Coordinates of C-alpha atoms and ligand atoms in Angstrom, one line a residue:
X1 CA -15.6 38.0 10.6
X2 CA -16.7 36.2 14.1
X3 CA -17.0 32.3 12.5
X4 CA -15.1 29.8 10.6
X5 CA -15.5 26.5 9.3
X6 CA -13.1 24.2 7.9
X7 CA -13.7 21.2 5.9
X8 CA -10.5 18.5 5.7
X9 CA -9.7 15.9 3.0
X10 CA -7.5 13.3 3.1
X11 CA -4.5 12.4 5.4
X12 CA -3.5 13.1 8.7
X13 CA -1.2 16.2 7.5
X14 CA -3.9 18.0 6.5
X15 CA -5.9 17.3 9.9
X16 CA -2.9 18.7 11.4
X17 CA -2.6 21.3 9.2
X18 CA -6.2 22.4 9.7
X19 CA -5.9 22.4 13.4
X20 CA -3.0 24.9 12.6
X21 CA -4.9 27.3 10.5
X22 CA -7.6 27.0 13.5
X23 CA -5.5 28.3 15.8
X24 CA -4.7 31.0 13.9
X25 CA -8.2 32.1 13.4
X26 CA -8.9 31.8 16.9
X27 CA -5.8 34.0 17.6
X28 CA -7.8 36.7 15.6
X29 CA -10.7 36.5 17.5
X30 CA -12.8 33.8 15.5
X31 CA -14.7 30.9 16.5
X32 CA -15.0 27.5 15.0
X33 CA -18.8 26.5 13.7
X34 CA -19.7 23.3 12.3
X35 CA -22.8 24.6 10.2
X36 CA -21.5 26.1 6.8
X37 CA -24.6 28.3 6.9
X38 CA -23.2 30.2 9.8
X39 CA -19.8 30.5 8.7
X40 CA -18.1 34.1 8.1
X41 CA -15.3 32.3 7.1
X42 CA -15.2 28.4 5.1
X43 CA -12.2 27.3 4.5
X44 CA -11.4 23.8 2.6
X45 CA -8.0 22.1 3.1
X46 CA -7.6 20.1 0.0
X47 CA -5.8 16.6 -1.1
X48 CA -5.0 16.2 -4.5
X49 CA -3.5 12.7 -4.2
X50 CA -6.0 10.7 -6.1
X51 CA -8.8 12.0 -8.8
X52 CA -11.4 11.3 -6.4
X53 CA -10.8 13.1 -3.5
X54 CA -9.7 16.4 -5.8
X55 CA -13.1 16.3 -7.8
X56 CA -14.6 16.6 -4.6
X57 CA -13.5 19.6 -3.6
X58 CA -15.4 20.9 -7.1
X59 CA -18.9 20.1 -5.6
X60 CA -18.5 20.9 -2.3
X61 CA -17.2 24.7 -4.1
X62 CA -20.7 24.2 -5.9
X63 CA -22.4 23.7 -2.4
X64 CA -20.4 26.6 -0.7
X65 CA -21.5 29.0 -3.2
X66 CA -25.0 28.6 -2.9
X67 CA -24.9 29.1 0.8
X68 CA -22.7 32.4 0.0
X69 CA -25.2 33.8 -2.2
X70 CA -28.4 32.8 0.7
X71 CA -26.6 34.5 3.1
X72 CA -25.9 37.7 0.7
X73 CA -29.9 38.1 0.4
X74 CA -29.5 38.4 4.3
X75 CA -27.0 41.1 3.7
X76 CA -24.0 38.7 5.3
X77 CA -20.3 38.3 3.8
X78 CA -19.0 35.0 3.2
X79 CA -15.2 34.5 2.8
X80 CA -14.5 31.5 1.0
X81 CA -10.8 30.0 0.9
X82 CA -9.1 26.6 -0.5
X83 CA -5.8 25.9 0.7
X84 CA -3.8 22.5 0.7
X85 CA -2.3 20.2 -2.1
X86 CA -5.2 20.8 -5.2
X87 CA -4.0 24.9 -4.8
X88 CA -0.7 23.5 -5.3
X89 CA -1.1 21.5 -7.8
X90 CA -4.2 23.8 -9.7
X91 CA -2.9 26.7 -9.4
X92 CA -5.3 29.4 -10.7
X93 CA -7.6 27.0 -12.0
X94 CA -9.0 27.2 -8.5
X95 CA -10.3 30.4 -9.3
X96 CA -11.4 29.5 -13.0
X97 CA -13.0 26.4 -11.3
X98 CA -15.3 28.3 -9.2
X99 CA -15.5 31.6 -9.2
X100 CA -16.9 31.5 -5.4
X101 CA -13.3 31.5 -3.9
X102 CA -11.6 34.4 -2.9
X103 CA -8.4 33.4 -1.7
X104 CA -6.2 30.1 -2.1
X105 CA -3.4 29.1 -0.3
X106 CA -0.6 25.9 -1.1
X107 CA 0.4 24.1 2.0
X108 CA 3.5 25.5 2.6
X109 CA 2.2 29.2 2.7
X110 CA -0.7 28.7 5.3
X111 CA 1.2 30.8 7.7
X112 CA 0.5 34.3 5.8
X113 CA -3.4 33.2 5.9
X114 CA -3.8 36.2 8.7
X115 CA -1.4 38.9 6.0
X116 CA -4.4 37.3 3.3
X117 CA -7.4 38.1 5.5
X118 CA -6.5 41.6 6.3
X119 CA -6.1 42.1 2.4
X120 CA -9.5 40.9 1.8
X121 CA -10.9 42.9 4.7
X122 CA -9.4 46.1 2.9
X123 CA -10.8 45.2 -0.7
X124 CA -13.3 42.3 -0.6
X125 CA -13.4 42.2 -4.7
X126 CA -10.3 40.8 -4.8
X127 CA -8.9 37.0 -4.9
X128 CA -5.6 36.2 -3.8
X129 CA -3.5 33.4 -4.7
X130 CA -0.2 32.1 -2.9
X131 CA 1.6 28.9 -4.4
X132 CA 5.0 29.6 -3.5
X133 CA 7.6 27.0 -2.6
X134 CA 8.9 29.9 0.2
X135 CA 12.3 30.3 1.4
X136 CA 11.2 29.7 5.2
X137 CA 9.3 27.8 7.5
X138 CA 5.6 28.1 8.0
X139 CA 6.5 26.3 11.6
X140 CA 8.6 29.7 12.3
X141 CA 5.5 31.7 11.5
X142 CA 2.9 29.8 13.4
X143 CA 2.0 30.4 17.1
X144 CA 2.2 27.3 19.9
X145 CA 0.5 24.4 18.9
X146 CA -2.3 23.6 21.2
X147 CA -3.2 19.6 22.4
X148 CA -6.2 18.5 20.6
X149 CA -7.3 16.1 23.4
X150 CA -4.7 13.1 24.8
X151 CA -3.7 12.0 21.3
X152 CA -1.7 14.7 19.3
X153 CA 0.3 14.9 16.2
X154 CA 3.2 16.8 15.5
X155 CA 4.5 17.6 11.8
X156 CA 8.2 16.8 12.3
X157 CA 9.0 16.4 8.8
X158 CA 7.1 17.5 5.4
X159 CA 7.5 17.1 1.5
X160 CA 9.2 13.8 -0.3
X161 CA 12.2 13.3 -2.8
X162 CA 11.3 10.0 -3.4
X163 CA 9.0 10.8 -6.7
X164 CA 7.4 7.5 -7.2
X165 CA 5.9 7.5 -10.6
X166 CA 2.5 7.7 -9.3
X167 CA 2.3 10.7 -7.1
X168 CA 1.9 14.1 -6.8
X169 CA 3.5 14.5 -3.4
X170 CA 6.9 16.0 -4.4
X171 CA 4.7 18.4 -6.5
X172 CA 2.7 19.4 -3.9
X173 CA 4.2 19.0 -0.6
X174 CA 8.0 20.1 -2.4
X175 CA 11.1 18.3 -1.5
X176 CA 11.8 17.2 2.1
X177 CA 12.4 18.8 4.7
X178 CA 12.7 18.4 8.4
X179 CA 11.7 20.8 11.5
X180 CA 14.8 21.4 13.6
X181 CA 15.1 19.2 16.7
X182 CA 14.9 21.7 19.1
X183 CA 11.6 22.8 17.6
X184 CA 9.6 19.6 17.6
X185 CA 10.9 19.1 21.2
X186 CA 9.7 22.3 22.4
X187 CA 6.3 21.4 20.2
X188 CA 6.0 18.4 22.0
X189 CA 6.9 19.6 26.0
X190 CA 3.9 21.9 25.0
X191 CA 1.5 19.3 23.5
X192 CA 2.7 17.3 27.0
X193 CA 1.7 19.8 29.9
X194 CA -1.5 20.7 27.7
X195 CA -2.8 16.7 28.7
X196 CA -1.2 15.0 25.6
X197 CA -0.5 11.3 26.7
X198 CA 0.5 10.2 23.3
X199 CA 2.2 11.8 20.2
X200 CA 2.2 10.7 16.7
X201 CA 5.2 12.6 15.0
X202 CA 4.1 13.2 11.4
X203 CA 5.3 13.4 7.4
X204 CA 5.5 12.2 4.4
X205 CA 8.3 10.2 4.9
X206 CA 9.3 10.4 8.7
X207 CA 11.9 8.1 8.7
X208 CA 14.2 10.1 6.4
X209 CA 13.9 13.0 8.9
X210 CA 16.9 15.1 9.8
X211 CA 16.6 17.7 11.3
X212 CA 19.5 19.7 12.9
X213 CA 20.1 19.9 16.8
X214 CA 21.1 22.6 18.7
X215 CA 25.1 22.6 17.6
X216 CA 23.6 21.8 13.7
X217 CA 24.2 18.3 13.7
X218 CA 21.9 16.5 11.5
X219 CA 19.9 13.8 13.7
X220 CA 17.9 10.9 12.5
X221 CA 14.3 9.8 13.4
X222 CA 15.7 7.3 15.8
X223 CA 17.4 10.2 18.0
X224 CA 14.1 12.2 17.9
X225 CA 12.1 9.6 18.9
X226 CA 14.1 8.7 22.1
X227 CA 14.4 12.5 23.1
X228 CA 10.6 12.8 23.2
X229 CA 10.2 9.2 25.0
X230 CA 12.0 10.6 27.6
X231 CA 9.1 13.2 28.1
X232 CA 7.5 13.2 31.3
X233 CA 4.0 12.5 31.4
X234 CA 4.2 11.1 27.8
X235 CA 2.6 7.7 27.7
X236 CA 2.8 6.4 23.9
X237 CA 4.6 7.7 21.0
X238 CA 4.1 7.4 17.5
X239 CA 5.2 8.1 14.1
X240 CA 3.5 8.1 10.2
X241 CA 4.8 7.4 7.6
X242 CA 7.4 5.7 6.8
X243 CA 9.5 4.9 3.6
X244 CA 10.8 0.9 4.0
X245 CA 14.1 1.5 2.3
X246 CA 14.7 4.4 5.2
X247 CA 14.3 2.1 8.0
X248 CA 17.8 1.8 9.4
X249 CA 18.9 0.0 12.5
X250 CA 19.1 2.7 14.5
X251 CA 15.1 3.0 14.3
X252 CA 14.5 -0.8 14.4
X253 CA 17.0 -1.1 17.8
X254 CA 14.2 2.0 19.1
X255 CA 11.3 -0.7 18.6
X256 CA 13.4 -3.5 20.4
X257 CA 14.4 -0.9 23.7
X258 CA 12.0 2.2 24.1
X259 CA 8.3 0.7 25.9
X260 CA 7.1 3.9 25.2
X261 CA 6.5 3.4 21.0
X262 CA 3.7 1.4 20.1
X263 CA 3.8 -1.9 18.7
X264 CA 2.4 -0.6 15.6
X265 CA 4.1 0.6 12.0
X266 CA 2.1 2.0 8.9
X267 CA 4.8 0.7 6.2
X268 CA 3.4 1.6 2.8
X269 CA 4.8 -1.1 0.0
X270 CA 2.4 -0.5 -2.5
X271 CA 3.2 -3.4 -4.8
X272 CA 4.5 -7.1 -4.3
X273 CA 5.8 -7.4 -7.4
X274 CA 9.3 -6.1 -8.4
X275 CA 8.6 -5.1 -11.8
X276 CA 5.5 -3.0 -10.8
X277 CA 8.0 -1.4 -8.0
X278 CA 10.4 -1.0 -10.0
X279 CA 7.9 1.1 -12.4
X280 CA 6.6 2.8 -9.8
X281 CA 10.5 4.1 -9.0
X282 CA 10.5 2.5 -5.5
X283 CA 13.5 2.2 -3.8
X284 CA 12.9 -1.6 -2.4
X285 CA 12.2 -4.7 -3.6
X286 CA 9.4 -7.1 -2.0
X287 CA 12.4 -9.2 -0.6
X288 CA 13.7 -5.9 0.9
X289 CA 10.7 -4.9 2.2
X290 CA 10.2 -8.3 3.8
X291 CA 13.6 -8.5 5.4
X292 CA 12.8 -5.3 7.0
X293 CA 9.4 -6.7 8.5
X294 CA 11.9 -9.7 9.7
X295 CA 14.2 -7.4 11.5
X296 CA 11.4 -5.2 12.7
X297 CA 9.4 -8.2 14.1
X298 CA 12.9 -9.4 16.1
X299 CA 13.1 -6.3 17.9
X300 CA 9.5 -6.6 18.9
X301 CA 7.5 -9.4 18.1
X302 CA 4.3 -7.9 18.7
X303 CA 4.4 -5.2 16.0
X304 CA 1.4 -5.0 13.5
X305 CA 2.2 -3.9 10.2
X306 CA -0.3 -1.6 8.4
X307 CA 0.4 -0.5 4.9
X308 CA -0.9 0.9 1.6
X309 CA -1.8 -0.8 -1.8
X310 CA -2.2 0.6 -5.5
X311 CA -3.6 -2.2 -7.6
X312 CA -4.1 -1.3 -11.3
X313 CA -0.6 0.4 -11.8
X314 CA 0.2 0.6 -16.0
X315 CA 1.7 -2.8 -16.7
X316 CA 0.2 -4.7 -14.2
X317 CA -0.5 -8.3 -15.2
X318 CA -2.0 -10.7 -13.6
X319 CA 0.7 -12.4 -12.1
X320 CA 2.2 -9.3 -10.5
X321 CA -1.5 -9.0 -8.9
X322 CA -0.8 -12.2 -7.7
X323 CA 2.5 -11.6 -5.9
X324 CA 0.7 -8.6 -4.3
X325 CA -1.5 -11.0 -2.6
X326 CA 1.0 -13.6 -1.8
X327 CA 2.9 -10.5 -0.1
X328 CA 0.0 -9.8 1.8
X329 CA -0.6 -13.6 2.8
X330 CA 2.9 -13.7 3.7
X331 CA 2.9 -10.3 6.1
X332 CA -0.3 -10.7 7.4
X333 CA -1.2 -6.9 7.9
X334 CA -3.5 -5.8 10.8
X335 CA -5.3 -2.9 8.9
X336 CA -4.2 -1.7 5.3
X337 CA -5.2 1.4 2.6
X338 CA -6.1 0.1 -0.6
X339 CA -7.0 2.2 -3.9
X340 CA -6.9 1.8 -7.4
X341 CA -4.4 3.3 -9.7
X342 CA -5.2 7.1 -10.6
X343 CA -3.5 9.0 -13.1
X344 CA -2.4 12.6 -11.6
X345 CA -1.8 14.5 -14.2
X346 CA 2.0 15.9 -14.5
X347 CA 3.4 12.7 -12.8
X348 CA 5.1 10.3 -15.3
X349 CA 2.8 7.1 -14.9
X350 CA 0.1 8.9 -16.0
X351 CA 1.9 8.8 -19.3
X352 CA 2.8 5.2 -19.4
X353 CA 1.1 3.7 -22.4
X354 CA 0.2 0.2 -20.4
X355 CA -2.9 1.9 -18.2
X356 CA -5.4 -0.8 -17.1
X357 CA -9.1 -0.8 -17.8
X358 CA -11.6 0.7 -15.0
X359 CA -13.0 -2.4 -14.6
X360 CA -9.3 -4.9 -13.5
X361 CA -8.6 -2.4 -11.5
X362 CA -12.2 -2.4 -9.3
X363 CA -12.2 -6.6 -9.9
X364 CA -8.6 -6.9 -8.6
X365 CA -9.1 -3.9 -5.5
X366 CA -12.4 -6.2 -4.4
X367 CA -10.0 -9.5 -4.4
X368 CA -7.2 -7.5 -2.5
X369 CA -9.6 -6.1 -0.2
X370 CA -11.3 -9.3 0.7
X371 CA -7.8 -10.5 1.8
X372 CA -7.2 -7.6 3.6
X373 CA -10.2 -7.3 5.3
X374 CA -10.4 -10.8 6.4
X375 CA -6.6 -10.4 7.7
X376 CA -7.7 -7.5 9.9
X377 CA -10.5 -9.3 11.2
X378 CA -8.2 -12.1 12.0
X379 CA -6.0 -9.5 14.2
X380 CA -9.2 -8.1 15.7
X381 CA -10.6 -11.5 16.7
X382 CA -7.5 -12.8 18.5
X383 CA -7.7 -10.2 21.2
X384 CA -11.0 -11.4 22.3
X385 CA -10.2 -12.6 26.3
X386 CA -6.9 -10.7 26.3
X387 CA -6.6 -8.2 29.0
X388 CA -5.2 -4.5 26.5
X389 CA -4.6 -1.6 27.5
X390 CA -6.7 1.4 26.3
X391 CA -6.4 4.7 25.9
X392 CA -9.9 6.6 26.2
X393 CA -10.3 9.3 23.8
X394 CA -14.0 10.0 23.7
X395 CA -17.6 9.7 24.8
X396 CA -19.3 6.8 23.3
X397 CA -22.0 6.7 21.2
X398 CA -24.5 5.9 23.9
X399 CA -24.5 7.1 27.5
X400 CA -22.2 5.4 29.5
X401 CA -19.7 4.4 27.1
X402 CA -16.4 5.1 26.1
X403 CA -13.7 4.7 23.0
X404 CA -10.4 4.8 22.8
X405 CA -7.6 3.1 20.4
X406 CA -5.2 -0.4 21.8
X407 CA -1.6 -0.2 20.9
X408 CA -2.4 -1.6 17.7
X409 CA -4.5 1.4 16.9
X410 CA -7.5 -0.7 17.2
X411 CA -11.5 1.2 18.4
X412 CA -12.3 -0.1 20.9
X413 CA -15.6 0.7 22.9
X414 CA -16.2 -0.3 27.0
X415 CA -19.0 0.5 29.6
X416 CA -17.1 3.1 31.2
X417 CA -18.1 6.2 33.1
X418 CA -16.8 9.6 32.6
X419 CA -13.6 9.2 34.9
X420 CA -11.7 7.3 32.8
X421 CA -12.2 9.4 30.3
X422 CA -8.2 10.3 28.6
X423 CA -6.6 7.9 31.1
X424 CA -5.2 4.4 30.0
X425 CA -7.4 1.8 31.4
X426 CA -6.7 -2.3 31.6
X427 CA -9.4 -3.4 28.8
X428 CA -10.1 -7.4 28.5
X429 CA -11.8 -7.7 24.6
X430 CA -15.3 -9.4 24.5
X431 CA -15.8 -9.8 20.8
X432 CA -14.5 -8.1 18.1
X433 CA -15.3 -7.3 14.3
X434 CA -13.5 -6.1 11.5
X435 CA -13.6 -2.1 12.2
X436 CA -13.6 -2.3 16.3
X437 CA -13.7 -4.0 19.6
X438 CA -15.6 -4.0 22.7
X439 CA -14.5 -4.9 26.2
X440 CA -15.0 -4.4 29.3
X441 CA -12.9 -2.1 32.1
X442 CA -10.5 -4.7 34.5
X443 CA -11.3 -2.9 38.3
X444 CA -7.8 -2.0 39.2
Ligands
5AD501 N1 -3.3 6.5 -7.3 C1 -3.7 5.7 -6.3 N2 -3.2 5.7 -5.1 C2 -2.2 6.6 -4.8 N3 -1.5 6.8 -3.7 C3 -0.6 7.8 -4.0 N4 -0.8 8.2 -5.3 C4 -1.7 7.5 -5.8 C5 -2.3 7.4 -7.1 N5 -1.9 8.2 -8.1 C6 -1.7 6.1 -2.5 C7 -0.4 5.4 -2.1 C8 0.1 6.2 -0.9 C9 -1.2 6.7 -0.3 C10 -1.0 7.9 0.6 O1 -2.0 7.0 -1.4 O2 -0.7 4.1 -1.7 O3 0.9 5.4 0.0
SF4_502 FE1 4.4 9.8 -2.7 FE2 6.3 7.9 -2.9 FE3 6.8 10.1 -1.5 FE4 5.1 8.4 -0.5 S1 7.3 8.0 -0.9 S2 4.8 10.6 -0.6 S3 4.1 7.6 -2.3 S4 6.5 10.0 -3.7

């Protein structure tokens, strides 16, 4: 085998999660491609979250195969592997499914991907299948994490015992569980003196993290985050997601002292009415959840809030649509994730016998969205004339141009040459649209 290709669905876990498995294919000699066709190797990390995104993995499988059997009429082998949260949650359907794969990994046994290789090398007829929940730590298996340009993530935390009613998380991911102190820090120092300039600490639910220190005291997200803010080199930190009932003071009194984290939170409240959140087995209520915006926006008044939205949950009427949007009018979010209710099969929602009609839950996601939408614009549009720093991530579409993300997370594109290219450059905003800004560099 000499190349791979990896194809990612979903959330930012599973990007990280395939930058993992890449290194470990590079450790064994391979090199990335990004045509299928010339792949030795394809891999698909998988997300199993909402119907959608799972039945995709199905086609693309039908796609893969194809190519496999081309390049066997050229006499070349094509290893094809699904790992993630649909292996998880399939099982050995995977295989019945398609009968293209040859080996499937969950996402907590990644690590053994180079133990699953060699087996294949020795008996290529085979297909091989690991789902265990295991006893250790794929972090204890994997090799150093390498920077994947000035903005990296590290998974600090992973899994969720929250088991709202809707999601297959728990299932997939497991329970929670949080990388030891030492070990994120020593992830991070390394992410650092590879160029890193910001770090977005990753999990399901990040806030709940505990992870042990050195003399096996449990620490809390808040003592984390101020041991890698005091990082030297680090410019901006991070962290996604969070759970609002876990936001303690500790963590808001971070947003109010350290400079260093963004002024940006990605709060998930799914729902702005109590009875829906109650059915969904959410540990807040929307007067919880907007006390802890409150609080949040005392320590630093120039947070943005992001969040996500179900609309279409069993039961929903209309009037618990409606407080949904009256939370939204009241929180004014800069960006937001909106979907319709799916029913995952082996959570207990999917059971409930109020489910909504296709067509409510498209209607009401439109209406939510519109708000939404005109919300971000909003946000985008009041930055116009504002002097922002930027941090450039990337070469612009067109010659001469460069993009990078605002504190708020926001695109942003500027006339920029090469040099300031992964620095963090004064921006003043020109004009603005829903989905990105443009500006030009202030000469320093
Ligand atoms: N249907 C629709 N959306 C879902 N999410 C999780 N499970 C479902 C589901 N069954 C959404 C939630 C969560 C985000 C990651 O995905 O809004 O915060
Ligand atoms: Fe899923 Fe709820 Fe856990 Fe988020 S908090 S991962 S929505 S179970």
């Amino acid at each position: 085998m000499k190349t791979y290709f990896i194809k990612t669905f979903g959330c930012q876990m599973n990007v990280y999660d395939s930058h993992r498995i890449a290194g470990i294919l590079e450790q064994r000699g391979l090199q990335a491609t990004s045509r299928i066709e010339d792949a030795d190797l394809v891999i698909f990390n998988t997300c199993h979250i909402r119907e959608k995104a799972a039945e995709k993995l199905f086609s693309d499988l039908g796609r893969a195969n194809l190519v496999k059997q081309a390049r066997l009429l050229e006499g070349k082998n094509t290893i094809i592997g699904v790992v993630g949260c649909v292996v998880q949650a399939e099982d050995e359907q995977v295989f019945k499914r398609s009968d293209a794969v040859d080996f499937a990994l969950g996402p907590l046994t990644y690590h053994r991907l180079g133990q699953v290789l060699d087996e294949l090398e020795k008996d290529s007829g085979i297909q091989v299948i690991d789902t265990e929940f295991p006893a250790e730590s794929k972090f204890d298996f994997l090799s150093e994490n390498k920077a994947e340009g000035v903005c990296s993530y590290i998974a600090i935390q992973e899994g969720c015992n929250n088991f709202c009613t809707y999601c297959v998380v728990p299932y997939t991911r497991g329970i929670e569980t949080s990388r030891p102190v030492e070990d994120v820090l020593r992830e991070a120092r390394k992410l650092v003196s590879d160029g890193a300039l910001e770090l977005n600490l990753l999990g399901q639910n990040v806030n709940s993290y505990h992870g042990e220190d050195k003399a096996g005291k449990e620490r809390n997200l808040a003592y984390l985050l101020r041991k890698i803010g005091e990082l030297d080199g680090l410019k901006r930190l991070r962290y996604t997601t969070s759970y609002p009932a876990d936001v303690d003071d500790d963590l808001i009194k971070c947003h109010k002292d350290m400079k260093i984290l963004m002024p940006y939170l990605h709060l998930p409240v799914q729902s702005g009415s109590d009875k829906i959140l109650r059915a969904m087995n959410r540990r807040h209520t929307k007067a919880q959840y907007l006390d802890v915006i409150d609080r949040l926006r005392e320590a630093n008044p120039q947070i943005g809030f992001a969040s996500d939205f179900i609309v279409g949950f069993p039961g929903e009427s209309d009037d618990d649509f409606q407080a949904t949007l009256d939370l939204v009018d009241e929180v004014k979010f800069i960006t937001a994730f909106s979907f319709k209710y799916s029913p995952r099969p082996g959570t207990p929602a999917a059971e409930y016998p109020n489910q909504l009609p296709e067509k409510v839950k498209k209607e009401r996601l439109a209406i939510l969205q519109e708000k939404l939408f005109a919300y971000q614009t909003d946000f985008n549009q009041q930055t116009v004339g504002k002097t922002i720093e930027v941090l450039f991530e990337n070469k612009g579409r067109h010659a001469g141009q460069l993009t990078g993300r605002t504190p708020w997370m926001q695109n942003i594109y500027a006339e920029a040459n090469g040099e300031y290219l992964n620095k963090i450059v004064d921006v003043k905003v020109e004009s603005a649209t829903m989905n990105s800004l443009s500006g030009k560099i202030v000469r320093m």
